[in-house]
mmCIF file of C-alpha atoms in Angstrom:
data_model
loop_
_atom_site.group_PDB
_atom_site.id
_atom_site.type_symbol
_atom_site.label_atom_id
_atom_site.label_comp_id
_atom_site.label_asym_id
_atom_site.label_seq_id
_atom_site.Cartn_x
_atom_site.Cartn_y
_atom_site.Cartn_z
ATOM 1 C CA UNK A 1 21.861 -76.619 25.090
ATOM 2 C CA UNK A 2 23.029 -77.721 21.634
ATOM 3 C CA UNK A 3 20.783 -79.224 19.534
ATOM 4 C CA UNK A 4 21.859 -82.041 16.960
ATOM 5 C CA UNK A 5 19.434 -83.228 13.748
ATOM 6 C CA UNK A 6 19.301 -86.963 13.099
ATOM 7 C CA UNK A 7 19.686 -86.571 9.978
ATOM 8 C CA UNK A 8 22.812 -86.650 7.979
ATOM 9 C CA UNK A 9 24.205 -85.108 5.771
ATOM 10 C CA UNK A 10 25.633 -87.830 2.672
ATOM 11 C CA UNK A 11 28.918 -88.371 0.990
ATOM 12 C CA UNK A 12 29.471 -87.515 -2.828
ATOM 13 C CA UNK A 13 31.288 -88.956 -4.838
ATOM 14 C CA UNK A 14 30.970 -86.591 -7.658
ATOM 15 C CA UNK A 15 29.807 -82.500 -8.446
ATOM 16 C CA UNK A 16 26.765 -84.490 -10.774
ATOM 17 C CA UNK A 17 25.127 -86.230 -7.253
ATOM 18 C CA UNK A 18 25.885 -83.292 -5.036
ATOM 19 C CA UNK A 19 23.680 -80.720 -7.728
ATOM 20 C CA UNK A 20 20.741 -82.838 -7.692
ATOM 21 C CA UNK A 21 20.675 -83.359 -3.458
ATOM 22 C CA UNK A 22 21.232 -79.205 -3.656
ATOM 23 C CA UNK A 23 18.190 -79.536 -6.259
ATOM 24 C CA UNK A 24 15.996 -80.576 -3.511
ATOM 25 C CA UNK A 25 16.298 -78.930 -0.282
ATOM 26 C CA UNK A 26 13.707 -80.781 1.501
ATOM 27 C CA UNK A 27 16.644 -83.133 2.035
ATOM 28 C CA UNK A 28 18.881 -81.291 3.256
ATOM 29 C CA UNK A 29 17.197 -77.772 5.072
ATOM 30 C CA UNK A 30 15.883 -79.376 8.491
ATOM 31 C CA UNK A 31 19.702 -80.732 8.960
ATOM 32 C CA UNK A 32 21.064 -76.704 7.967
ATOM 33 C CA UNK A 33 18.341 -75.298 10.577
ATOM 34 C CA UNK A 34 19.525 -78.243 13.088
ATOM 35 C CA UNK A 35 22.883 -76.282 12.251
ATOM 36 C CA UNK A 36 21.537 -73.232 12.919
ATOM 37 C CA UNK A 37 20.027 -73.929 15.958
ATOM 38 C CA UNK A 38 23.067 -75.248 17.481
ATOM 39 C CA UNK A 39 24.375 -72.024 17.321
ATOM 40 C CA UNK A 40 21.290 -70.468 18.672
ATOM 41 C CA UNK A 41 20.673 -68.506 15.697
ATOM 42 C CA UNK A 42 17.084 -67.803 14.533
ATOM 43 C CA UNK A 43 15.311 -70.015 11.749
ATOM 44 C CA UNK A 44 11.988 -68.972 12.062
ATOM 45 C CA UNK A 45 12.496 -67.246 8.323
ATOM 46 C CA UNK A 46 14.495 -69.580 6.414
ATOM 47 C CA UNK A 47 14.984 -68.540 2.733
ATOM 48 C CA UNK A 48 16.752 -71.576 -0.149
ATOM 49 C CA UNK A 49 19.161 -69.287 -2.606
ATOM 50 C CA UNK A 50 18.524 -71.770 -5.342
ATOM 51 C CA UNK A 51 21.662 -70.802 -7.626
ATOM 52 C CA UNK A 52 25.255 -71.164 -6.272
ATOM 53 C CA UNK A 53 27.438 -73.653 -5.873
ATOM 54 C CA UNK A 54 27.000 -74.601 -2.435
ATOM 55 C CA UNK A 55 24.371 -75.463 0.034
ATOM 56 C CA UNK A 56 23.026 -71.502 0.736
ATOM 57 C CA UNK A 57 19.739 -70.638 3.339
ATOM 58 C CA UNK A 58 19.367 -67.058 4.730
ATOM 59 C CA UNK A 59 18.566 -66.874 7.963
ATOM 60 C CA UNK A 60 15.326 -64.080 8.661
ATOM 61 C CA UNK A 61 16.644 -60.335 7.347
ATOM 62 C CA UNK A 62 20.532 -60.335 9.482
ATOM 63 C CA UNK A 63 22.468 -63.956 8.434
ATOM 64 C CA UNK A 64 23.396 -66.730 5.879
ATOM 65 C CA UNK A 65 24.309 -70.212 6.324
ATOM 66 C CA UNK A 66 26.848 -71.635 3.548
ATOM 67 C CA UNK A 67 27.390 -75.238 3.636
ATOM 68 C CA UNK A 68 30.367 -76.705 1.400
ATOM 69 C CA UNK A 69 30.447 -80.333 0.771
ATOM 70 C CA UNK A 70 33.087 -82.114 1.187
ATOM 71 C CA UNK A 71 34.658 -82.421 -2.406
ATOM 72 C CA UNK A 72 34.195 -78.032 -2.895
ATOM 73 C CA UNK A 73 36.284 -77.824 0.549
ATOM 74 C CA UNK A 74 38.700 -75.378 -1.662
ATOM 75 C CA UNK A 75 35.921 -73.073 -1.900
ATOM 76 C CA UNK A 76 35.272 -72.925 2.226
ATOM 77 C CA UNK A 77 39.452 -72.311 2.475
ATOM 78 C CA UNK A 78 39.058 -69.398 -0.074
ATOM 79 C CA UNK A 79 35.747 -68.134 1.594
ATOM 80 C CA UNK A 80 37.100 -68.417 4.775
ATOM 81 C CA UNK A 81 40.326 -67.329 3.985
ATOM 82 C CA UNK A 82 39.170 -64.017 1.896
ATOM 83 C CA UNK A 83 36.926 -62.955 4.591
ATOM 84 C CA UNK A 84 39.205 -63.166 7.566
ATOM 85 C CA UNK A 85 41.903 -61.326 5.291
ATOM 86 C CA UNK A 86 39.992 -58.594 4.062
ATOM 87 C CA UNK A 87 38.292 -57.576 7.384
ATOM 88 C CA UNK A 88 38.656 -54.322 8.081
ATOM 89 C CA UNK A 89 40.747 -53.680 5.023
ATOM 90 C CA UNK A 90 37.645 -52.580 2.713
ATOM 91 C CA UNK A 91 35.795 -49.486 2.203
ATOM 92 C CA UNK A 92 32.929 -51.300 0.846
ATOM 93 C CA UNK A 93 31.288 -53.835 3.056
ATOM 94 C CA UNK A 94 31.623 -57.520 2.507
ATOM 95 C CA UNK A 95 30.550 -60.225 4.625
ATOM 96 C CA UNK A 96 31.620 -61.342 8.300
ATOM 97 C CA UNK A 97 31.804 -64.222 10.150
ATOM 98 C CA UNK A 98 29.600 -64.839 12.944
ATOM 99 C CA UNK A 99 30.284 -68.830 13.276
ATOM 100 C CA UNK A 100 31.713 -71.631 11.083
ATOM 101 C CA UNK A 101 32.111 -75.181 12.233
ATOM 102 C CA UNK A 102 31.792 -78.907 10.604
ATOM 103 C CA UNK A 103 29.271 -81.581 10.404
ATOM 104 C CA UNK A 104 29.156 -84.677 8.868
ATOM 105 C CA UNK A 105 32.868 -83.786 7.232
ATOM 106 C CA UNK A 106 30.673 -80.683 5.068
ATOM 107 C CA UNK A 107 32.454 -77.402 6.396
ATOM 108 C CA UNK A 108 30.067 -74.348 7.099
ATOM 109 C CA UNK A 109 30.054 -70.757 7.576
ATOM 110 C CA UNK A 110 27.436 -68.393 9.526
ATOM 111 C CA UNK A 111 28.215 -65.131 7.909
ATOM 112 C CA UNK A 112 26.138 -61.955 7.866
ATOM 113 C CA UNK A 113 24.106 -60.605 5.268
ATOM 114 C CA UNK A 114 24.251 -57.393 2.880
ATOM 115 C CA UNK A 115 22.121 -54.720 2.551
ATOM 116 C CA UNK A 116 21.481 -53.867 -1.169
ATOM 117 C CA UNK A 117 19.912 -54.743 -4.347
ATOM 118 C CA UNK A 118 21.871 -57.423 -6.174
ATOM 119 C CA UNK A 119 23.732 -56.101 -9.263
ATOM 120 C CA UNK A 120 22.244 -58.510 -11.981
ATOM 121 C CA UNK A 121 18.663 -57.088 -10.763
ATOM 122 C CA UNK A 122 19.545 -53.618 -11.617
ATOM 123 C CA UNK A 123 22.564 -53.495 -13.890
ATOM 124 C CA UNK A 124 20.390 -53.965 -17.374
ATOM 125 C CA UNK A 125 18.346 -50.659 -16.884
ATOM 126 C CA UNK A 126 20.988 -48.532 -15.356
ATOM 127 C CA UNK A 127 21.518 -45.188 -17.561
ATOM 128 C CA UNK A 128 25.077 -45.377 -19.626
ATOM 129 C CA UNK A 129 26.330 -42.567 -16.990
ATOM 130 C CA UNK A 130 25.219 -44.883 -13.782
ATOM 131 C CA UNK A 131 26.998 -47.837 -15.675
ATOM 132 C CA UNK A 132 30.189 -45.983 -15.769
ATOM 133 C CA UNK A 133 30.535 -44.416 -12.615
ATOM 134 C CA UNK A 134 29.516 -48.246 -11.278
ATOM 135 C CA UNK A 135 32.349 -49.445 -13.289
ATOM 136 C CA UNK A 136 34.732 -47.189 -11.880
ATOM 137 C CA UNK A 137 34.214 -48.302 -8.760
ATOM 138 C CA UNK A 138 34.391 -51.841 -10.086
ATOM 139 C CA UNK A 139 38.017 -50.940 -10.787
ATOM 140 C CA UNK A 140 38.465 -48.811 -7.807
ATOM 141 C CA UNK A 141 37.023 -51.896 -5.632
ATOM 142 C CA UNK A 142 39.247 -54.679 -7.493
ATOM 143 C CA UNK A 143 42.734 -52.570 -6.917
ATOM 144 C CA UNK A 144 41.504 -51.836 -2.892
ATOM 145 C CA UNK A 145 41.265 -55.649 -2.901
ATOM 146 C CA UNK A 146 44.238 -56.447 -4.667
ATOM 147 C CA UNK A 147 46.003 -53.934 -2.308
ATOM 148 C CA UNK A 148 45.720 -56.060 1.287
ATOM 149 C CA UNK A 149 48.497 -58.960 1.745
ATOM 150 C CA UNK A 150 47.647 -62.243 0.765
ATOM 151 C CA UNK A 151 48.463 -64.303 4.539
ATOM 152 C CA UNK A 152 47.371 -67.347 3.913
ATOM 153 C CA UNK A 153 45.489 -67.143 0.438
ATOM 154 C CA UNK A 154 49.652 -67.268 -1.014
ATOM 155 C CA UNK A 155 49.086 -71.037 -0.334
ATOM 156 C CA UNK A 156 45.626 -71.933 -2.468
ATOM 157 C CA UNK A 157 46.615 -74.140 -5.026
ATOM 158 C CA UNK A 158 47.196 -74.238 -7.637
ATOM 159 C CA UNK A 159 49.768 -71.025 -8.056
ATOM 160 C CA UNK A 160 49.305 -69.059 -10.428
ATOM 161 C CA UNK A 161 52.338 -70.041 -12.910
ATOM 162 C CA UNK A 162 51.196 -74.168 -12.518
ATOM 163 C CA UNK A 163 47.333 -72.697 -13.320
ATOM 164 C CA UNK A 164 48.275 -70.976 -16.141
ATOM 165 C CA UNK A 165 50.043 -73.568 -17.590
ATOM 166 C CA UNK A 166 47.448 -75.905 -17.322
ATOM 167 C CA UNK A 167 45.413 -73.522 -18.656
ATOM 168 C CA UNK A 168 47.343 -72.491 -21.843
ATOM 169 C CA UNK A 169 47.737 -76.739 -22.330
ATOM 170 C CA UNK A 170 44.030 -77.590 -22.264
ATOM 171 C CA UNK A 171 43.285 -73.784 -23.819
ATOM 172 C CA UNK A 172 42.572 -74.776 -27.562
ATOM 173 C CA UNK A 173 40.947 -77.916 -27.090
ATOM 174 C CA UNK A 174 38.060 -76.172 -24.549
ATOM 175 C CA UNK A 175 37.364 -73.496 -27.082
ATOM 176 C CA UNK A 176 36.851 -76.266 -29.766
ATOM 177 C CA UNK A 177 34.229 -78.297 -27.785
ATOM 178 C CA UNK A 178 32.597 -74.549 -26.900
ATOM 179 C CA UNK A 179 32.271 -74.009 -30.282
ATOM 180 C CA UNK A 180 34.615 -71.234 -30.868
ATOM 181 C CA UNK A 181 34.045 -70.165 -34.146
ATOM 182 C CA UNK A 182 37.297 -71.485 -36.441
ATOM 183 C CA UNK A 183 38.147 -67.987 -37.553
ATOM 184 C CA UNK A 184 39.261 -67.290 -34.335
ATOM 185 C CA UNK A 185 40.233 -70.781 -32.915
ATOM 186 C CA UNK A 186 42.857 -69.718 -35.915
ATOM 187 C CA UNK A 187 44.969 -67.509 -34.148
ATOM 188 C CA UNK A 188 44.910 -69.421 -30.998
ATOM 189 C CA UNK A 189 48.537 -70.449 -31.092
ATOM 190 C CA UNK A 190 50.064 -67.021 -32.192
ATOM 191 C CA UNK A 191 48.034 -65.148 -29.148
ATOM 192 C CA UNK A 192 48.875 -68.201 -26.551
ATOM 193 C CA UNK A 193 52.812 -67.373 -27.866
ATOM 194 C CA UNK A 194 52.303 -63.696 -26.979
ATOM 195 C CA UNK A 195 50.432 -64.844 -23.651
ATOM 196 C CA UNK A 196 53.660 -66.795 -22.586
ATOM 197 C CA UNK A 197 55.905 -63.720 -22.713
ATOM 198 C CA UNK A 198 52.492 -61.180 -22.119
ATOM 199 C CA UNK A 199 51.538 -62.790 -18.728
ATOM 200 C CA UNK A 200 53.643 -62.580 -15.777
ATOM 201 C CA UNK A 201 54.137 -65.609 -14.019
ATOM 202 C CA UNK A 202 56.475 -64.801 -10.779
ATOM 203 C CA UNK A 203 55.412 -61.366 -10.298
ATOM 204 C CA UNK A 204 54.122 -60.244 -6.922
ATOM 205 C CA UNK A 205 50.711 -62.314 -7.126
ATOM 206 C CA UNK A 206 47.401 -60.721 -4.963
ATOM 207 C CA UNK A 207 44.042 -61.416 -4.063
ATOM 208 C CA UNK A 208 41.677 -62.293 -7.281
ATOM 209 C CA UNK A 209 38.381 -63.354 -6.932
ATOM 210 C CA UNK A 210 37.709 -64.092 -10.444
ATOM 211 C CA UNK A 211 33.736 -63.230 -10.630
ATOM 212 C CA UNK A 212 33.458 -59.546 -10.227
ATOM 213 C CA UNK A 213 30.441 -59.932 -12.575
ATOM 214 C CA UNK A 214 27.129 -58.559 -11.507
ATOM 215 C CA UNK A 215 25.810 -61.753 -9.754
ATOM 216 C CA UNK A 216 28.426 -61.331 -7.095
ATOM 217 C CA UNK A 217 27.982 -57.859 -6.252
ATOM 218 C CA UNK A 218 25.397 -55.396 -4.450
ATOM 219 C CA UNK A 219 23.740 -51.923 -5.286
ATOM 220 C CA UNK A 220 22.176 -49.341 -3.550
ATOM 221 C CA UNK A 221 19.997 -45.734 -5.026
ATOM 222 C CA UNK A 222 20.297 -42.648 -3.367
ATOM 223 C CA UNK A 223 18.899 -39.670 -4.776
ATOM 224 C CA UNK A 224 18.805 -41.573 -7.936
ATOM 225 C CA UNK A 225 22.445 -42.096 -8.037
ATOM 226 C CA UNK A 226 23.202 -46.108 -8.261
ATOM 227 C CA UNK A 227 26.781 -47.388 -6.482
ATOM 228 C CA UNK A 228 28.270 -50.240 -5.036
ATOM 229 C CA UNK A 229 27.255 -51.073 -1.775
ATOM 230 C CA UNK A 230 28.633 -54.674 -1.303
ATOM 231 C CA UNK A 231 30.620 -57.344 -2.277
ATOM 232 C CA UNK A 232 30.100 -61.289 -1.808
ATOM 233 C CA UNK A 233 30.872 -64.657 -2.799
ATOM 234 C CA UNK A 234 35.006 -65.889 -2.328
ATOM 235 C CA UNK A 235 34.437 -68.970 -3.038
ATOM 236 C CA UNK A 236 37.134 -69.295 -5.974
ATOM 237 C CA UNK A 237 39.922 -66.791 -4.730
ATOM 238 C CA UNK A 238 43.409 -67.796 -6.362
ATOM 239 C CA UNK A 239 46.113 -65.607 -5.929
ATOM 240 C CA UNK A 240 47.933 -64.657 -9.293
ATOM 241 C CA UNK A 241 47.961 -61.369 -11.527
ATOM 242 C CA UNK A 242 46.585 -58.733 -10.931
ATOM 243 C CA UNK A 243 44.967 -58.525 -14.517
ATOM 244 C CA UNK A 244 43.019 -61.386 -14.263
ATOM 245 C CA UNK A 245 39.670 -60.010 -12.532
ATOM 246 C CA UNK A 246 38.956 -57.180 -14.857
ATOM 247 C CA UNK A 247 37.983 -60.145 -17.342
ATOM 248 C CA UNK A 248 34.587 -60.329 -15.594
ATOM 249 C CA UNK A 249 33.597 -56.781 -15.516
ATOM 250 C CA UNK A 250 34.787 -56.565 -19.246
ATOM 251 C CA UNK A 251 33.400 -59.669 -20.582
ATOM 252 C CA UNK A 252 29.991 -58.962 -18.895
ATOM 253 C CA UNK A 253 29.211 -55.166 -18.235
ATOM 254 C CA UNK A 254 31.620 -53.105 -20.349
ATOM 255 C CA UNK A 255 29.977 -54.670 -23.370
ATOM 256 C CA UNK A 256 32.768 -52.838 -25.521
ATOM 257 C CA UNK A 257 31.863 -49.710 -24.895
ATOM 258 C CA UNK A 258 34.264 -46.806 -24.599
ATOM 259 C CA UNK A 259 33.216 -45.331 -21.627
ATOM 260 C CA UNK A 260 32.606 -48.144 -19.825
ATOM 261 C CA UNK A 261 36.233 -49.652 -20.610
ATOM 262 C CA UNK A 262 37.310 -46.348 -20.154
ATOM 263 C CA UNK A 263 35.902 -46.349 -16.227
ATOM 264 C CA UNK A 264 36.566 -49.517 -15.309
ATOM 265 C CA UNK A 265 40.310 -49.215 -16.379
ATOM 266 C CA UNK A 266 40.934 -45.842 -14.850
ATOM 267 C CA UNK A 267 39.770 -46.841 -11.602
ATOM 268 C CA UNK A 268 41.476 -50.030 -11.484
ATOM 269 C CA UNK A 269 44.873 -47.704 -12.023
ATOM 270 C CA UNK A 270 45.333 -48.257 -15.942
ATOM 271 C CA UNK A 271 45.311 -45.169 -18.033
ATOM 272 C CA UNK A 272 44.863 -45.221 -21.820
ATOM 273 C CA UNK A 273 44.898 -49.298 -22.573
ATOM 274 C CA UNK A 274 47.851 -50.174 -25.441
ATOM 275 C CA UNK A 275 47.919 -53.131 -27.386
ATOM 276 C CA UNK A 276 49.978 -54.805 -25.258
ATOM 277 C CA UNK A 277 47.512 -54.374 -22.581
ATOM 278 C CA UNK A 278 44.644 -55.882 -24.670
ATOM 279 C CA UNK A 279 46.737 -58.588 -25.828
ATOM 280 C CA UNK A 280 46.978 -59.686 -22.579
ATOM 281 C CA UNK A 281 43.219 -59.244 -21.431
ATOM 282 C CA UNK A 282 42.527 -60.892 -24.315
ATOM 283 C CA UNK A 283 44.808 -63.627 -23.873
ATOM 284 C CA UNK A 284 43.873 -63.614 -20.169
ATOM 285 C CA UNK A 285 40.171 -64.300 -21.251
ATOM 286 C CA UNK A 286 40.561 -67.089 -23.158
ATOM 287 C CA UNK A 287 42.231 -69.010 -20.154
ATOM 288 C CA UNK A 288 40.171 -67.854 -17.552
ATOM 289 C CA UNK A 289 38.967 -70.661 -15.855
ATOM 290 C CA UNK A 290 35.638 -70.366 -16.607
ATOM 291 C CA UNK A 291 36.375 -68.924 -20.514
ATOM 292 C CA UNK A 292 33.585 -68.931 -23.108
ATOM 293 C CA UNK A 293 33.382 -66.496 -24.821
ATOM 294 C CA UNK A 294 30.217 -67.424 -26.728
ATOM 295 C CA UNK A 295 28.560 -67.139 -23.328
ATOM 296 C CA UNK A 296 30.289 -64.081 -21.989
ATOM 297 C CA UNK A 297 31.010 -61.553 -24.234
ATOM 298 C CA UNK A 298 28.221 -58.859 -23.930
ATOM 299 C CA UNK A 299 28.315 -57.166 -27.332
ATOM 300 C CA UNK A 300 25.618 -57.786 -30.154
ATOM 301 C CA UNK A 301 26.906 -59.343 -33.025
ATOM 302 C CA UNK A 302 30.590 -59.511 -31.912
ATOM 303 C CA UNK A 303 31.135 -62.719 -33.832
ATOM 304 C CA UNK A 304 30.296 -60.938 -36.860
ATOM 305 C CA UNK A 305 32.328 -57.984 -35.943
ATOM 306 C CA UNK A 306 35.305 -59.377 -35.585
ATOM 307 C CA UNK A 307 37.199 -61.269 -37.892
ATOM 308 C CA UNK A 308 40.247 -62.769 -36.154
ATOM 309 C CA UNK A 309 41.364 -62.286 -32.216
ATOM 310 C CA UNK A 310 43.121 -59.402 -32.823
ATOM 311 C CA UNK A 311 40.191 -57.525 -34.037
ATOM 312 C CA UNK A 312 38.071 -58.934 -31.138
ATOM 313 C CA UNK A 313 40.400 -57.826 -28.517
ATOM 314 C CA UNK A 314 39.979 -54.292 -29.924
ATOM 315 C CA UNK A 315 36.481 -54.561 -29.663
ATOM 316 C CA UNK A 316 35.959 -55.845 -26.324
ATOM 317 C CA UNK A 317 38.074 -52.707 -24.854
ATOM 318 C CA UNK A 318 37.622 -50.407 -27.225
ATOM 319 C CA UNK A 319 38.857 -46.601 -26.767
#
């Protein structure tokens, strides 16, 4: 017997509204556990993730419920989407779907939950060794990704060539109301140049999830050896190149150290990085879509460090 809550769930007109009704899930979790229990799934344990993006309740120890409203459909297509394509194609577990449906227009998926302890729990008091060998996998786990065929990811929009134009147009004006400091803001338009003949724009595009950042990933000990154990959240997959997702491992986690960039680019495939290579990253990181790099970068005192972009990209993948 199916079991439908009287409540409903309301229309948004904007992301402000929908944050503060996600704010307060007394208004919204009995109509997520009617949900729930239409599918005759347990809810005798429900637990609120309070950050995200989207409505988020585990369900006891096995499942999560992810509800999308309406005007974030994109991200249930790229959830949806990523999961179903990389099924089976992973070594390292991600989630599956046990049930999806709609109500109320708001999209939802039942998927089940990792074991693991998640990565920005553990990641600031791993040893420099357990930080590299996690990075390699990082870059081992990104080019495995990268490696299944898009289906029908090749048709989020928008592609990558109309997104990075957009993003090369609006580039200099976001880094001056982020407060980019002028010394670099300076060489904005030479590196943007380089970026136009540095970025490929019809190449083969793949799978990028564009958050392989520590939030987004799970870690497991044994015998006091840390690795990756799982990766979630698809919620912004664009397909583009390939490049692009070692800007959250290297903004956040590398921190500019050698060994660390070192890891992370030998197991994504990269050998030795040139300066074409960097250009590029660096380039690639200041039109990432969510690019600020007074937020992001992970290095003490980079801003005094580094006198111009060119000198910053040589410090944020240092050899």
């Amino acid at each position: 017997m199916t079991i439908v809550p009287s409540q409903k769930l309301p229309a948004f007109a904007d992301a402000e509204s929908f944050r503060a009704f996600r704010a307060d899930p007394p208004q919204w979790l009995p109509i997520a556990l009617g949900i729930a229990r239409s599918h005759g799934l347990d809810v005798g344990a429900p637990h609120v993730f309070a950050t995200g993006t989207n409505l988020v309740v585990g369900l006891g120890e096995r499942l999560i419920l992810k509800i999308f409203p309406p005007l974030l459909r994109s991200q249930f297509l790229s959830e949806r989407g990523s999961l179903t394509q990389l099924a089976g194609r992973l070594s390292l577990p991600i989630p599956e779907i046990v049930a999806e449906g709609v109500r109320d227009g708001w999209p939802y998926l039942v998927i089940t939950r990792l074991a693991g302890t998640l990565g920005s729990e553990v990641w600031p008091s791993l040893a420099e060794d357990q930080k590299e060998r996690v990075l390699r996998q990082i870059g081992e786990t990104i080019a495995s990704v990268q490696r299944a065929p898009l289906g029908p990811l090749a048709h989020i929009e928008p592609r990558w060539a109309d997104f990075m134009r957009a993003q090369m147009q609006g580039c200099r004006a976001r880094h001056e109301r982020l407060g980019l400091a002028p010394k670099f803001l300076e060489g904005l338009d030479d590196l943007l140049r380089d970026a136009a003949a540095l970025i490929p724009m019809d190449a083969p595009p793949v799978i990028l999830t564009g958050e392989y950042i520590p939030e987004n990933f799970l870690l497991a000990c044994d015998d006091g050896t840390w690795s990756l154990k799982g990766l979630f959240d698809f919620g912004d997959v664009r397909a583009g190149w390939r490049d692009y997702d070692l800007l959250g491992p290297g903004a956040f986690m590398a921190a500019g150290r050698p060994g660390r960039v070192k890891s992370l680019l030998e197991g994504f495939g990269y050998t030795k990085p040139d300066y074409a290579l960097k250009r590029r990253l660096m380039a690639l990181m200041l039109l990432h879509q969510a690019s600020d790099l007074n937020s992001h970068i992970c290095i003490e005192g980079w801003q005094e460090r580094a006198d111009d972009l060119v000198e910053l990209q040589e410090l944020i993948w240092a050899e």
